[in-house]
Amino acid sequence: MKRPVTKSMLWGFGLLLLVLIILKPFVIVPAGDRVVIFNLQKGVLPTQYGEGMHWLTPFVDHPEFYDVRRQTYSMSKTSWEGEVRGDDSMRALTRDGQEVTVELSLRFRVDPNNVWKLHKEIGRDYVSKIIRPELRSHIRIAVSEYPANQVFSTQRRTIESNIESRLREKLAKSYILVDQVLLRDVRFSEAFQQAIEQKQIAQQYAQRMQYVLQKEQLEKQRKIILAQGEAQAIRLKGQAIAANARIVPYEYVQKIAPNIQTIITDGKSIPMPGGVPLPTKR
């Protein structure tokens, strides 16, 4: 037979529940987290708890939660973006001494297998202690290796890769895994930007002048060829005149308008082709 639930049993169950709530001898780890246990007798225990429920020693074990999913740390000029409010963009000098402003994002994860070491050696404020200083240092180093024009154009992806590889090696020693570095924006000083614009304008002007010069050169060649042709024609005509003096009046007759019916002449100086004289009027 089933024993009836008595008042004393209900009171006992309620008391046990209250003790569990007060003492809380367990911890529930959500997805994407790890828990490090600080023991009042032993300090940080050399392990971390994964997802699920785990038992604790009441009043002795204190849980510390860490997010081991991918996180993004941004250094941005935008006031509402990133860990630091306000302009948190990074200023660095190129190899030729030009100041550039860099906006950058770092995607990283806490090493899920060494969370207890991170907590013991660095602590929860690992971003301000490790990530931010290392990021600023390696940005300066990478930018200083290239002149300003290459930072702005050809070597931008290389600089991004250099920062990423250096950070990956350095932060791994602090139990932080680097996934990706994104070089979001690079800006120069206003004076340098104006110099770039003036250079582009000068290049465009030089290209336009080169086109004009090429056009004039072609025109010059055309005129030379035309003059050479005319000179050749004059030379041939001179040879023809030298060979036959009757060429001159013949050319004159050829150029007479077709509606001319009568030419006044002495009858001797303008012979017609084939020996037929023109009608003349004295």
Tab-separated table of C-alpha atoms in Angstrom:
chain	number	residue	atom	x	y	z
A	1	MET	CA	0.000	0.000	0.000
A	2	LYS	CA	1.142	3.538	-0.774
A	3	ARG	CA	2.025	5.651	2.214
A	4	PRO	CA	-0.099	8.793	2.420
A	5	VAL	CA	1.638	12.148	1.974
A	6	THR	CA	1.578	13.711	5.372
A	7	LYS	CA	2.090	17.286	6.410
A	8	SER	CA	5.442	16.445	7.926
A	9	MET	CA	6.638	15.036	4.607
A	10	LEU	CA	5.562	18.192	2.782
A	11	TRP	CA	7.301	20.315	5.364
A	12	GLY	CA	10.419	18.192	5.045
A	13	PHE	CA	10.402	18.501	1.225
A	14	GLY	CA	9.885	22.235	1.426
A	15	LEU	CA	12.692	22.601	3.945
A	16	LEU	CA	15.042	20.575	1.737
A	17	LEU	CA	14.145	22.742	-1.257
A	18	LEU	CA	14.777	25.894	0.744
A	19	VAL	CA	18.177	24.584	1.842
A	20	LEU	CA	19.072	23.791	-1.769
A	21	ILE	CA	18.068	27.282	-2.857
A	22	ILE	CA	20.042	28.939	-0.077
A	23	LEU	CA	23.118	26.742	-0.294
A	24	LYS	CA	22.918	26.170	-4.056
A	25	PRO	CA	25.293	23.174	-4.156
A	26	PHE	CA	25.288	23.066	-7.971
A	27	VAL	CA	25.971	25.252	-11.010
A	28	ILE	CA	24.286	25.182	-14.413
A	29	VAL	CA	26.604	26.098	-17.293
A	30	PRO	CA	24.780	27.457	-20.377
A	31	ALA	CA	25.793	26.802	-23.977
A	32	GLY	CA	28.969	28.569	-25.064
A	33	ASP	CA	30.250	29.082	-21.501
A	34	ARG	CA	32.827	27.526	-19.245
A	35	VAL	CA	32.957	27.755	-15.451
A	36	VAL	CA	36.097	28.058	-13.379
A	37	ILE	CA	35.867	27.107	-9.687
A	38	PHE	CA	37.588	29.152	-7.021
A	39	ASN	CA	37.896	27.022	-3.915
A	40	LEU	CA	38.377	28.816	-0.591
A	41	GLN	CA	40.870	26.165	0.528
A	42	LYS	CA	42.738	25.355	-2.710
A	43	GLY	CA	42.299	28.493	-4.824
A	44	VAL	CA	41.565	28.139	-8.556
A	45	LEU	CA	40.928	24.482	-9.355
A	46	PRO	CA	42.886	23.146	-12.362
A	47	THR	CA	39.822	22.414	-14.465
A	48	GLN	CA	36.797	24.036	-16.052
A	49	TYR	CA	33.224	22.836	-16.257
A	50	GLY	CA	31.458	22.561	-19.594
A	51	GLU	CA	27.777	22.857	-20.438
A	52	GLY	CA	25.287	21.248	-18.072
A	53	MET	CA	24.817	20.941	-14.293
A	54	HIS	CA	27.719	20.382	-11.913
A	55	TRP	CA	27.822	19.915	-8.124
A	56	LEU	CA	29.623	22.367	-5.878
A	57	THR	CA	30.653	22.419	-2.255
A	58	PRO	CA	28.419	25.029	-0.591
A	59	PHE	CA	30.226	28.049	0.897
A	60	VAL	CA	33.571	26.687	-0.365
A	61	ASP	CA	33.340	26.637	-4.190
A	62	HIS	CA	32.648	29.897	-6.027
A	63	PRO	CA	31.910	29.671	-9.815
A	64	GLU	CA	33.317	32.142	-12.383
A	65	PHE	CA	31.650	32.159	-15.810
A	66	TYR	CA	33.591	32.708	-19.061
A	67	ASP	CA	32.204	33.077	-22.593
A	68	VAL	CA	34.202	30.846	-24.973
A	69	ARG	CA	32.258	31.744	-28.114
A	70	ARG	CA	33.664	34.079	-30.773
A	71	GLN	CA	33.920	37.675	-29.638
A	72	THR	CA	34.784	40.888	-31.498
A	73	TYR	CA	36.910	43.692	-30.129
A	74	SER	CA	36.753	46.880	-32.225
A	75	MET	CA	38.841	50.031	-32.218
A	76	SER	CA	36.633	52.499	-34.048
A	77	LYS	CA	36.143	56.205	-34.595
A	78	THR	CA	32.395	55.729	-34.180
A	79	SER	CA	31.415	56.771	-30.667
A	80	TRP	CA	28.901	53.982	-29.998
A	81	GLU	CA	30.969	51.110	-31.434
A	82	GLY	CA	33.605	49.114	-29.586
A	83	GLU	CA	34.592	48.617	-25.968
A	84	VAL	CA	35.708	52.223	-25.462
A	85	ARG	CA	33.102	54.922	-26.005
A	86	GLY	CA	34.178	57.828	-28.178
A	87	ASP	CA	36.938	57.949	-30.769
A	88	ASP	CA	39.011	54.812	-30.147
A	89	SER	CA	40.712	54.668	-33.555
A	90	MET	CA	44.450	54.011	-33.581
A	91	ARG	CA	47.057	56.521	-34.801
A	92	ALA	CA	50.365	55.264	-36.175
A	93	LEU	CA	53.297	56.516	-38.258
A	94	THR	CA	54.279	55.048	-41.624
A	95	ARG	CA	57.884	54.397	-42.666
A	96	ASP	CA	58.092	57.836	-44.304
A	97	GLY	CA	56.719	59.600	-41.231
A	98	GLN	CA	53.098	60.130	-42.294
A	99	GLU	CA	50.434	59.802	-39.595
A	100	VAL	CA	47.563	57.439	-40.383
A	101	THR	CA	44.390	56.681	-38.459
A	102	VAL	CA	43.455	52.992	-38.348
A	103	GLU	CA	40.112	51.383	-37.501
A	104	LEU	CA	40.364	47.683	-36.784
A	105	SER	CA	38.366	44.737	-35.434
A	106	LEU	CA	39.742	41.577	-33.827
A	107	ARG	CA	37.722	38.351	-33.761
A	108	PHE	CA	38.911	36.003	-31.016
A	109	ARG	CA	37.901	33.243	-28.589
A	110	VAL	CA	38.995	32.243	-25.125
A	111	ASP	CA	40.737	28.850	-25.295
A	112	PRO	CA	38.017	26.516	-23.892
A	113	ASN	CA	40.615	24.032	-22.637
A	114	ASN	CA	42.602	26.566	-20.608
A	115	VAL	CA	39.998	28.839	-19.082
A	116	TRP	CA	41.203	28.070	-15.545
A	117	LYS	CA	44.746	29.148	-16.504
A	118	LEU	CA	43.453	32.410	-17.978
A	119	HIS	CA	41.483	33.085	-14.803
A	120	LYS	CA	44.420	32.262	-12.556
A	121	GLU	CA	47.150	34.141	-14.452
A	122	ILE	CA	45.276	37.098	-15.951
A	123	GLY	CA	41.712	37.335	-14.691
A	124	ARG	CA	38.389	38.392	-16.115
A	125	ASP	CA	39.662	41.739	-17.443
A	126	TYR	CA	41.907	40.037	-20.007
A	127	VAL	CA	40.686	42.416	-22.749
A	128	SER	CA	42.115	45.536	-21.099
A	129	LYS	CA	45.195	43.730	-19.749
A	130	ILE	CA	46.207	41.698	-22.807
A	131	ILE	CA	44.179	42.192	-25.988
A	132	ARG	CA	44.061	45.978	-26.213
A	133	PRO	CA	47.774	46.640	-25.454
A	134	GLU	CA	48.959	43.907	-27.829
A	135	LEU	CA	46.642	45.088	-30.579
A	136	ARG	CA	47.854	48.685	-30.353
A	137	SER	CA	51.488	47.605	-30.280
A	138	HIS	CA	51.289	45.371	-33.349
A	139	ILE	CA	49.333	47.953	-35.360
A	140	ARG	CA	52.154	50.449	-34.841
A	141	ILE	CA	54.796	47.877	-35.792
A	142	ALA	CA	52.998	46.706	-38.949
A	143	VAL	CA	52.192	50.206	-40.233
A	144	SER	CA	55.741	51.462	-39.638
A	145	GLU	CA	57.147	48.907	-42.102
A	146	TYR	CA	55.586	50.520	-45.202
A	147	PRO	CA	55.461	54.006	-46.775
A	148	ALA	CA	52.172	55.885	-46.746
A	149	ASN	CA	51.159	55.211	-50.353
A	150	GLN	CA	51.524	51.438	-49.860
A	151	VAL	CA	49.585	51.472	-46.587
A	152	PHE	CA	46.757	53.167	-48.444
A	153	SER	CA	46.751	50.818	-51.438
A	154	THR	CA	48.954	47.853	-52.340
A	155	GLN	CA	50.096	46.603	-48.919
A	156	ARG	CA	46.870	46.983	-46.977
A	157	ARG	CA	46.031	43.272	-47.047
A	158	THR	CA	49.638	42.392	-46.184
A	159	ILE	CA	49.526	44.667	-43.134
A	160	GLU	CA	46.292	43.016	-42.058
A	161	SER	CA	47.883	39.556	-42.384
A	162	ASN	CA	51.009	40.631	-40.491
A	163	ILE	CA	48.987	41.952	-37.565
A	164	GLU	CA	46.901	38.769	-37.535
A	165	SER	CA	49.879	36.369	-37.540
A	166	ARG	CA	51.738	38.292	-34.843
A	167	LEU	CA	48.690	38.531	-32.603
A	168	ARG	CA	47.884	34.856	-33.090
A	169	GLU	CA	51.322	33.854	-31.826
A	170	LYS	CA	51.394	36.381	-28.990
A	171	LEU	CA	47.863	35.934	-27.614
A	172	ALA	CA	48.044	32.134	-27.750
A	173	LYS	CA	50.500	32.378	-24.861
A	174	SER	CA	47.748	34.079	-22.875
A	175	TYR	CA	45.144	31.384	-23.763
A	176	ILE	CA	43.340	33.569	-26.333
A	177	LEU	CA	42.749	32.220	-29.853
A	178	VAL	CA	42.790	34.731	-32.729
A	179	ASP	CA	40.338	34.009	-35.553
A	180	GLN	CA	40.648	37.063	-37.786
A	181	VAL	CA	41.903	40.646	-37.959
A	182	LEU	CA	39.871	43.092	-40.043
A	183	LEU	CA	41.564	46.319	-41.111
A	184	ARG	CA	38.378	48.281	-41.600
A	185	ASP	CA	39.622	51.750	-42.512
A	186	VAL	CA	42.866	53.664	-43.019
A	187	ARG	CA	42.817	57.466	-43.212
A	188	PHE	CA	45.607	59.992	-43.607
A	189	SER	CA	45.946	63.506	-42.295
A	190	GLU	CA	44.039	66.216	-44.141
A	191	ALA	CA	47.257	67.737	-45.513
A	192	PHE	CA	48.400	64.400	-46.935
A	193	GLN	CA	44.995	63.745	-48.499
A	194	GLN	CA	45.139	67.139	-50.189
A	195	ALA	CA	48.607	66.281	-51.497
A	196	ILE	CA	47.251	63.014	-52.930
A	197	GLU	CA	44.383	64.863	-54.615
A	198	GLN	CA	46.781	67.436	-56.100
A	199	LYS	CA	49.009	64.647	-57.366
A	200	GLN	CA	46.042	62.942	-59.034
A	201	ILE	CA	45.009	66.252	-60.622
A	202	ALA	CA	48.578	66.760	-61.876
A	203	GLN	CA	48.644	63.237	-63.318
A	204	GLN	CA	45.337	63.798	-65.105
A	205	TYR	CA	46.636	67.101	-66.503
A	206	ALA	CA	49.850	65.412	-67.659
A	207	GLN	CA	47.844	62.682	-69.386
A	208	ARG	CA	45.666	65.299	-71.093
A	209	MET	CA	48.731	67.250	-72.266
A	210	GLN	CA	50.294	64.049	-73.541
A	211	TYR	CA	47.140	63.429	-75.602
A	212	VAL	CA	47.293	66.992	-76.990
A	213	LEU	CA	50.973	66.582	-77.884
A	214	GLN	CA	50.292	63.260	-79.598
A	215	LYS	CA	47.474	64.864	-81.558
A	216	GLU	CA	49.708	67.766	-82.602
A	217	GLN	CA	52.467	65.347	-83.549
A	218	LEU	CA	50.068	63.420	-85.789
A	219	GLU	CA	48.881	66.670	-87.352
A	220	LYS	CA	52.493	67.670	-87.948
A	221	GLN	CA	53.218	64.356	-89.629
A	222	ARG	CA	50.092	64.770	-91.778
A	223	LYS	CA	51.231	68.215	-92.929
A	224	ILE	CA	54.737	66.947	-93.650
A	225	ILE	CA	53.373	64.114	-95.769
A	226	LEU	CA	51.063	66.560	-97.565
A	227	ALA	CA	53.936	69.010	-98.184
A	228	GLN	CA	56.144	66.198	-99.421
A	229	GLY	CA	53.398	65.162	-101.823
A	230	GLU	CA	52.996	68.712	-103.113
A	231	ALA	CA	56.766	69.109	-103.476
A	232	GLN	CA	56.909	65.869	-105.422
A	233	ALA	CA	54.106	67.094	-107.677
A	234	ILE	CA	55.888	70.432	-108.262
A	235	ARG	CA	59.118	68.594	-109.025
A	236	LEU	CA	57.399	66.372	-111.562
A	237	LYS	CA	55.701	69.378	-113.155
A	238	GLY	CA	59.044	71.174	-113.332
A	239	GLN	CA	60.537	68.184	-115.096
A	240	ALA	CA	57.610	68.095	-117.515
A	241	ILE	CA	57.902	71.829	-118.287
A	242	ALA	CA	61.604	71.467	-118.856
A	243	ALA	CA	60.919	68.660	-121.308
A	244	ASN	CA	58.021	70.394	-123.159
A	245	ALA	CA	57.460	74.145	-123.047
A	246	ARG	CA	53.889	73.734	-124.382
A	247	ILE	CA	52.808	72.273	-120.994
A	248	VAL	CA	52.204	75.761	-119.510
A	249	PRO	CA	49.568	76.942	-121.992
A	250	TYR	CA	48.081	73.482	-121.901
A	251	GLU	CA	47.638	73.682	-118.118
A	252	TYR	CA	46.140	77.141	-118.583
A	253	VAL	CA	43.574	75.818	-121.018
A	254	GLN	CA	42.685	72.931	-118.696
A	255	LYS	CA	41.816	75.373	-115.918
A	256	ILE	CA	39.487	77.525	-118.044
A	257	ALA	CA	35.885	77.337	-116.888
A	258	PRO	CA	33.749	75.158	-119.185
A	259	ASN	CA	31.312	78.015	-120.031
A	260	ILE	CA	34.063	80.188	-121.593
A	261	GLN	CA	33.439	80.349	-125.330
A	262	THR	CA	35.971	82.910	-126.437
A	263	ILE	CA	39.534	83.818	-125.423
A	264	ILE	CA	41.196	87.003	-126.666
A	265	THR	CA	44.776	86.161	-127.586
A	266	ASP	CA	47.377	86.790	-130.279
A	267	GLY	CA	46.614	83.367	-131.723
A	268	LYS	CA	50.068	82.032	-131.155
A	269	SER	CA	50.712	81.810	-127.402
A	270	ILE	CA	47.803	79.443	-126.502
A	271	PRO	CA	47.646	76.463	-128.835
A	272	MET	CA	44.935	73.853	-128.303
A	273	PRO	CA	45.700	70.237	-127.477
A	274	GLY	CA	46.212	68.244	-130.649
A	275	GLY	CA	47.265	71.363	-132.537
A	276	VAL	CA	43.659	72.737	-132.825
A	277	PRO	CA	43.654	76.458	-131.983
A	278	LEU	CA	40.975	78.021	-129.831
A	279	PRO	CA	38.592	80.495	-131.366
A	280	THR	CA	40.130	83.878	-130.850
A	281	LYS	CA	38.947	87.426	-131.002
A	282	ARG	CA	41.279	90.295	-131.478
